Amino acid sequence: MSDNSQHRAWWTQLNGYHWFVMTVASLAWFFDCLDQRLFSLARNPALKALMPGAPDGDIQAVGKEVTALFLVGWGIGGMIFGALGDRYGRSKMLTVTVLLYSIFTGLSFFSTHYWDFAIYRFLTGVGVGGVFGLAVALIAETVPDGARAGALGTLQVLSTVGNITAAFINMGVDALQTAGTITPGTGWRWLFLVGAVPAFLVFFIRGYLKEPEPWLKLKREGRLPTGSILAPYAALLRDARWRRNLIVGAIISSTGVVGLWAIGEYAVDLQRIVFRKHFEATGAVGPELAKLVNGAVTNAYLLTMVGAAFGMSFFTWLCGKTGRKVAFAVGFSSAAIITALVYWKMNSPMDAYWMTPLMGGAQLGVLAGFAIYLPELFPSRLRSTGTSFCYNLGRFAAAGGSFFSAALAKGAYGQYGSPDMERYSAMTMCVIYLAGIIVLIWAPETKGKPLPED
């Protein structure tokens, strides 16, 4: 690639097949994010139906425990399919992961107890966890170097479309329940059934998507990982350069993942407490109160996703303008400050409508950096393994944070209507962003450089 191409708009450097790869990988990630958000929206209604008569505090706590299991499955899936992607091919394993999360999301429709619901969510997480590393490795190794950052950043920006689509699907299902088309209280089941639709994407993946040339070259030369599934990890740890990159990438990614899933994910719980008190003060009760609270939560979520799209776009631009390290320093600092302020000061729906878009932009903006930066840290023969390991290691830490948050929630919701425990636990956990800032001291700058090889 000539130096001149580095100064052209990234999308002008793509041919028809590049756009096809972008589309397939983006759809896999779109549906992955759709599934994640459908789960967040359906989690508590599902548990209320599966745990009849349980107090609100128990529902909130069990919901966080089920989320933790989903995250553990996510982490395990990322570790497994990352290594399998380096051995057997990115497109082949992408097919398997899409099928896996589609099937078990659909099976959640048939849940009869909270424990089988939790098992389905764990197995869905295994499939969900494999997608990111495979998708970004596929794009990174297919598009020209000058288009790589823009293409990978756009992959993450488009993930917000999946989240927003989930919110509109939820609104449609709620309307069908209100109209009596769907039995009231069963809407959550239909949300999970919608999550099975991505299985049809497999036909396009298997029929037309090719493995990237760098991986095919390694296959022809007999240089792909062999041995047990742990062999790629052993290879990463043996080499000092890849070992350092693995540690740096894992800490950077874990910082953002914990911030999003163990802090930001539960903003909706605080919103429901705050919004309920706000509308109760206006005299709303019963179904009218629930309608106002749910509507305000939905509005806040949609605005958060708009903020996330702008945040990811800005982060992608910043990566290209200043370099990856400066972009992460700005992103983590912003996320820590804004998240703490939002949890401290949010006291009404109007507060949420301008605060949560800022928090979404800061927290999710750094995820665009993961898509751009992680595949730039590892060689082709270990790229899927290294990327998946870094991105998914934080799921285990986030799961621990969810269990911790569940314990706090039992205290907070034991006196329902008091948001103090939700506020202070989230504000305290914002200290995690310091880890991401500090590790940048040892992080390599990859701006303007080709993908590394042995």
XYZ file of C-alpha atoms in Angstrom:
454
model
C 0.000 0.000 0.000
C 1.456 3.344 -1.020
C 1.923 6.184 1.418
C -0.614 8.201 -0.583
C -3.361 5.727 0.256
C -2.910 6.448 3.941
C -4.268 9.968 3.328
C -7.346 8.883 1.339
C -10.713 8.402 3.030
C -10.732 4.812 4.247
C -13.949 3.849 2.446
C -12.499 4.843 -0.938
C -9.858 2.122 -0.518
C -12.379 -0.738 -0.377
C -13.461 -2.882 -3.307
C -16.655 -4.926 -3.615
C -15.361 -7.944 -1.702
C -13.987 -5.742 1.084
C -17.484 -4.297 1.516
C -18.954 -7.807 1.548
C -16.611 -8.858 4.360
C -17.419 -5.657 6.231
C -21.136 -6.346 5.838
C -21.027 -9.961 6.996
C -18.748 -9.267 9.965
C -20.814 -6.221 10.925
C -24.056 -8.211 10.728
C -22.592 -10.937 12.939
C -21.611 -8.284 15.483
C -24.915 -6.400 14.999
C -26.946 -9.484 15.892
C -24.525 -10.289 18.700
C -25.183 -6.839 20.224
C -28.912 -7.202 19.510
C -28.909 -10.400 21.553
C -27.018 -8.764 24.406
C -29.493 -5.908 24.580
C -32.583 -8.115 24.243
C -31.283 -9.991 27.260
C -30.841 -6.779 29.250
C -34.378 -5.695 28.390
C -35.990 -9.104 28.997
C -33.943 -10.167 32.037
C -36.098 -8.817 34.865
C -39.510 -9.463 33.199
C -38.392 -13.051 32.561
C -37.301 -13.587 36.144
C -40.522 -12.055 37.485
C -42.442 -14.598 35.442
C -40.149 -17.486 36.376
C -39.989 -16.530 40.083
C -43.636 -15.680 40.893
C -44.078 -13.845 44.172
C -40.382 -13.098 44.664
C -39.595 -9.651 46.148
C -38.151 -6.962 43.872
C -34.829 -7.158 45.702
C -34.498 -10.879 44.949
C -35.423 -10.331 41.287
C -32.752 -7.627 40.929
C -30.130 -9.756 42.668
C -30.859 -12.936 40.692
C -30.859 -10.857 37.514
C -27.316 -9.765 38.249
C -26.288 -13.330 39.022
C -27.727 -14.538 35.687
C -25.868 -11.674 33.994
C -22.688 -12.850 35.690
C -23.193 -16.375 34.297
C -23.793 -14.893 30.845
C -20.495 -13.006 31.159
C -18.630 -16.121 32.304
C -19.958 -17.986 29.258
C -18.938 -15.008 27.125
C -15.398 -15.151 28.474
C -15.117 -18.925 28.007
C -16.473 -18.694 24.460
C -13.988 -15.991 23.578
C -11.075 -18.041 24.864
C -12.157 -21.176 23.002
C -13.223 -19.746 19.660
C -10.330 -17.311 19.465
C -7.889 -20.220 19.448
C -10.083 -22.279 17.095
C -10.276 -19.320 14.713
C -6.484 -19.299 14.344
C -6.409 -23.043 13.749
C -9.451 -23.690 11.556
C -10.252 -20.295 10.049
C -12.064 -17.103 10.961
C -15.097 -17.581 8.702
C -15.687 -21.209 9.736
C -15.688 -20.403 13.431
C -17.796 -17.290 12.888
C -20.450 -19.618 11.459
C -20.353 -21.787 14.568
C -20.564 -18.876 17.009
C -23.515 -17.247 15.208
C -25.399 -20.573 15.234
C -24.598 -21.105 18.899
C -25.854 -17.790 20.207
C -28.907 -17.878 17.886
C -30.018 -21.349 18.978
C -29.695 -20.784 22.709
C -31.261 -17.353 22.548
C -34.237 -18.947 20.828
C -34.367 -21.734 23.411
C -34.701 -19.104 26.154
C -38.281 -18.726 24.839
C -39.069 -22.121 26.397
C -37.620 -21.436 29.880
C -39.764 -22.706 32.751
C -37.521 -21.960 35.756
C -34.830 -19.404 36.522
C -32.171 -22.130 36.496
C -32.822 -23.333 32.921
C -33.049 -19.676 31.893
C -29.594 -19.168 33.453
C -28.200 -22.218 31.612
C -29.471 -20.939 28.257
C -27.944 -17.541 28.943
C -24.597 -19.120 29.851
C -24.536 -21.126 26.597
C -25.652 -18.083 24.610
C -22.713 -16.251 26.158
C -20.330 -18.915 24.860
C -21.436 -18.140 21.311
C -21.546 -14.377 21.810
C -18.022 -14.390 23.220
C -16.491 -15.856 20.093
C -17.799 -13.303 17.601
C -15.749 -10.185 18.298
C -12.248 -11.615 17.917
C -13.187 -13.521 14.775
C -14.953 -10.553 13.166
C -12.171 -8.041 13.793
C -9.445 -10.473 12.682
C -11.393 -11.116 9.483
C -11.734 -7.404 8.680
C -8.200 -6.472 9.772
C -6.643 -9.104 7.516
C -8.896 -8.389 4.526
C -9.031 -4.599 4.088
C -6.007 -2.433 3.078
C -3.821 -1.062 5.888
C -4.976 2.494 5.232
C -8.614 1.502 5.703
C -8.146 -0.737 8.726
C -8.775 1.701 11.587
C -11.797 3.262 9.920
C -13.331 -0.087 9.008
C -12.820 -1.583 12.469
C -14.055 1.541 14.245
C -17.152 1.506 12.045
C -17.796 -2.116 13.045
C -18.190 -0.924 16.620
C -20.229 2.147 15.690
C -22.693 -0.119 13.905
C -23.062 -2.179 17.085
C -25.139 0.681 18.500
C -27.633 0.033 15.696
C -28.122 -3.467 17.120
C -28.732 -2.016 20.559
C -31.218 0.561 19.264
C -32.987 -2.079 17.169
C -33.438 -4.180 20.306
C -35.099 -1.229 22.033
C -37.547 -0.742 19.145
C -38.310 -4.474 19.068
C -39.042 -4.285 22.786
C -41.375 -1.333 22.213
C -43.173 -3.286 19.480
C -43.598 -6.342 21.701
C -44.923 -4.128 24.526
C -47.468 -2.665 22.104
C -48.581 -6.166 21.085
C -49.025 -7.072 24.736
C -51.087 -3.946 25.354
C -53.273 -4.771 22.354
C -53.749 -8.333 23.580
C -52.095 -9.888 20.515
C -49.480 -11.365 22.844
C -50.484 -12.626 26.281
C -49.501 -9.952 28.837
C -46.416 -10.992 30.787
C -45.033 -13.197 27.989
C -43.401 -10.469 25.896
C -39.961 -11.442 27.147
C -40.327 -14.862 25.523
C -40.964 -13.288 22.111
C -37.925 -11.055 22.505
C -35.742 -14.133 22.851
C -37.427 -15.799 19.888
C -36.499 -12.783 17.747
C -32.914 -13.361 18.894
C -32.892 -16.678 16.988
C -33.173 -14.914 13.599
C -29.366 -14.509 13.094
C -29.116 -18.224 12.339
C -30.090 -17.323 8.761
C -26.870 -15.298 8.444
C -24.992 -18.604 8.390
C -26.133 -19.255 4.815
C -24.273 -16.142 3.635
C -21.182 -16.852 5.729
C -20.766 -20.427 4.495
C -21.602 -19.730 0.880
C -19.508 -16.712 0.007
C -17.139 -15.646 2.786
C -13.499 -16.658 2.209
C -10.679 -16.914 4.692
C -8.314 -13.893 4.561
C -5.123 -14.246 2.536
C -2.673 -13.945 5.489
C -4.370 -16.943 7.165
C -4.448 -18.943 3.911
C -0.738 -18.233 3.401
C 0.028 -19.605 6.856
C -2.049 -22.688 6.071
C -0.156 -23.309 2.804
C 3.146 -22.972 4.668
C 2.038 -25.286 7.498
C 2.484 -22.570 10.142
C -0.944 -22.645 11.775
C -1.159 -23.590 15.476
C -1.228 -27.310 16.183
C -1.627 -29.426 19.289
C -4.125 -28.723 22.068
C -6.408 -25.722 22.232
C -3.938 -24.205 24.695
C -1.091 -24.255 22.148
C -1.796 -20.752 20.743
C -1.763 -19.330 24.265
C 1.534 -21.050 24.986
C 2.968 -19.527 21.792
C 1.836 -16.044 22.860
C 3.412 -16.437 26.279
C 6.733 -17.829 24.987
C 7.594 -14.771 22.899
C 8.467 -11.668 24.927
C 6.929 -9.256 22.408
C 3.589 -11.042 22.128
C 3.525 -11.721 25.870
C 3.874 -8.009 26.645
C 1.210 -7.129 24.090
C -1.097 -9.783 25.530
C -0.799 -8.364 29.047
C -1.182 -4.752 27.910
C -4.145 -5.545 25.645
C -5.844 -7.614 28.339
C -5.605 -4.842 30.958
C -6.789 -2.159 28.539
C -9.739 -4.281 27.422
C -10.638 -5.439 30.921
C -10.776 -1.837 32.059
C -13.376 -0.939 29.452
C -15.377 -4.158 29.796
C -15.619 -3.914 33.592
C -16.578 -0.250 33.285
C -19.383 -1.108 30.867
C -20.760 -4.375 32.254
C -20.132 -4.047 35.997
C -20.955 -0.316 36.206
C -22.773 1.083 33.177
C -25.021 -1.959 32.653
C -26.804 -1.266 35.939
C -27.552 2.401 35.324
C -31.052 1.264 34.367
C -31.566 -0.097 37.911
C -30.774 3.323 39.370
C -32.985 4.949 36.750
C -35.973 2.837 37.735
C -35.617 3.847 41.393
C -35.114 7.520 40.596
C -37.818 7.663 37.927
C -40.343 5.902 40.148
C -39.815 8.414 42.951
C -40.015 11.296 40.470
C -43.325 10.191 38.947
C -44.799 9.169 42.309
C -44.231 12.775 43.410
C -46.428 13.892 40.498
C -49.266 11.642 41.715
C -48.878 8.774 39.224
C -49.828 5.314 40.514
C -50.450 1.792 39.264
C -50.285 1.054 35.522
C -49.840 4.740 34.706
C -46.773 4.904 36.959
C -45.271 1.779 35.362
C -45.922 3.185 31.874
C -44.204 6.485 32.707
C -41.192 4.745 34.276
C -40.769 2.300 31.386
C -41.124 5.075 28.824
C -38.493 7.206 30.547
C -36.099 4.245 30.784
C -36.534 3.546 27.065
C -35.972 7.205 26.153
C -32.817 7.326 28.281
C -31.525 4.151 26.673
C -32.091 5.372 23.112
C -30.314 8.637 23.912
C -27.471 6.644 25.477
C -27.005 4.691 22.249
C -26.962 7.915 20.223
C -24.255 9.164 22.559
C -22.399 5.871 22.143
C -22.429 6.173 18.343
C -20.947 9.672 18.559
C -18.427 8.516 21.176
C -17.223 5.607 19.037
C -16.992 7.802 15.958
C -14.976 10.390 17.876
C -12.693 7.711 19.332
C -12.064 6.261 15.868
C -11.154 9.723 14.578
C -8.922 10.345 17.605
C -7.077 7.035 17.054
C -6.174 8.159 13.546
C -5.360 11.742 14.515
C -3.322 11.406 17.717
C -2.533 7.688 17.955
C -3.998 4.822 19.938
C -2.366 5.597 23.298
C -3.554 9.199 23.537
C -7.045 8.146 22.470
C -7.253 5.538 25.254
C -5.935 8.008 27.836
C -8.620 10.510 26.863
C -11.301 7.798 26.715
C -10.604 6.223 30.107
C -10.268 9.589 31.856
C -13.555 10.785 30.395
C -15.335 7.545 31.291
C -14.186 7.678 34.929
C -15.202 11.297 35.474
C -18.493 11.261 33.584
C -19.673 7.907 34.988
C -19.032 8.985 38.574
C -20.846 12.292 38.024
C -23.854 10.592 36.416
C -24.315 8.138 39.278
C -23.837 10.932 41.819
C -26.128 13.565 40.300
C -28.874 11.779 38.332
C -32.179 12.505 40.120
C -34.846 12.780 37.414
C -35.675 11.685 33.863
C -34.504 15.053 32.517
C -31.134 14.518 34.217
C -30.876 11.102 32.570
C -31.758 12.459 29.135
C -28.614 14.579 28.954
C -26.324 12.689 31.350
C -26.576 9.139 30.047
C -25.708 10.031 26.422
C -22.465 11.501 27.768
C -21.826 8.357 29.820
C -22.650 6.119 26.846
C -20.295 8.085 24.622
C -17.465 7.809 27.142
C -17.971 4.179 28.198
C -18.699 2.695 24.781
C -16.381 4.991 22.851
C -13.331 3.063 24.027
C -14.814 -0.143 22.585
C -14.072 1.228 19.119
C -10.461 1.345 20.253
C -10.505 -2.350 21.123
C -11.592 -3.225 17.589
C -8.845 -1.036 16.122
C -5.988 -1.727 18.518
C -6.184 -5.383 19.559
C -5.637 -7.003 16.121
C -2.654 -4.668 15.653
C -0.883 -6.289 18.618
C -0.540 -9.858 17.306
C 0.715 -11.817 14.244
C -1.701 -13.551 11.853
C -1.132 -17.031 13.243
C -2.164 -15.841 16.734
C -4.338 -12.803 15.955
C -7.735 -14.317 16.703
C -6.443 -15.923 19.901
C -4.765 -12.758 21.196
C -7.644 -10.457 20.270
C -10.294 -12.730 21.777
C -8.284 -13.320 24.946
C -7.789 -9.611 25.576
C -11.356 -8.621 24.783
C -12.971 -11.407 26.798
C -10.736 -11.673 29.856
C -12.574 -8.691 31.313
C -15.826 -10.661 31.231
C -14.657 -12.694 34.214
C -13.800 -9.548 36.163
C -17.117 -8.008 35.125
C -18.890 -11.175 36.268
C -17.212 -10.800 39.656
C -18.380 -7.201 39.709
C -21.920 -8.340 38.919
C -21.929 -10.836 41.814
C -20.616 -8.062 44.097
C -23.254 -5.687 42.784
C -25.900 -8.358 43.359
C -24.944 -8.551 47.030
C -25.175 -4.772 47.305
C -28.498 -4.774 45.466
C -30.027 -7.037 48.110
C -29.183 -4.393 50.669
C -30.325 -1.527 48.480
C -33.592 -3.091 47.399
C -34.350 -4.410 50.856
C -35.459 -0.781 51.373
C -36.834 -0.297 47.874
C -36.628 3.282 46.655
C -33.249 4.127 48.170
C -30.656 4.518 45.374
C -27.674 5.095 47.670
C -26.123 1.636 47.361
C -26.406 1.698 43.559
C -24.804 5.134 43.436
C -21.900 4.560 45.787
C -20.956 1.085 44.571
C -20.804 2.354 40.955
C -18.819 5.458 41.889
C -16.335 3.353 43.853
C -15.855 0.926 40.970
C -14.897 3.796 38.628
C -11.395 3.446 40.080
C -10.957 0.577 37.574
C -10.274 3.161 34.859
C -6.962 4.014 36.517
C -5.640 0.567 35.581
C -6.245 1.251 31.900
C -4.540 4.636 32.075
C -1.461 3.358 33.916
C -0.815 0.379 31.613
C -0.581 2.740 28.620
C 2.984 3.436 29.782
C 3.977 0.013 28.384
C 1.587 -0.061 25.420
C 3.119 0.003 21.900
C 1.894 2.701 19.522
C 0.602 1.117 16.316
C -0.713 4.134 14.402
C 0.403 4.104 10.775
C 2.095 0.692 11.038
C 1.242 -2.521 9.139
C -0.127 -5.541 10.989
C 2.761 -7.280 12.792
C 4.110 -10.650 11.720
C 6.755 -13.011 13.110
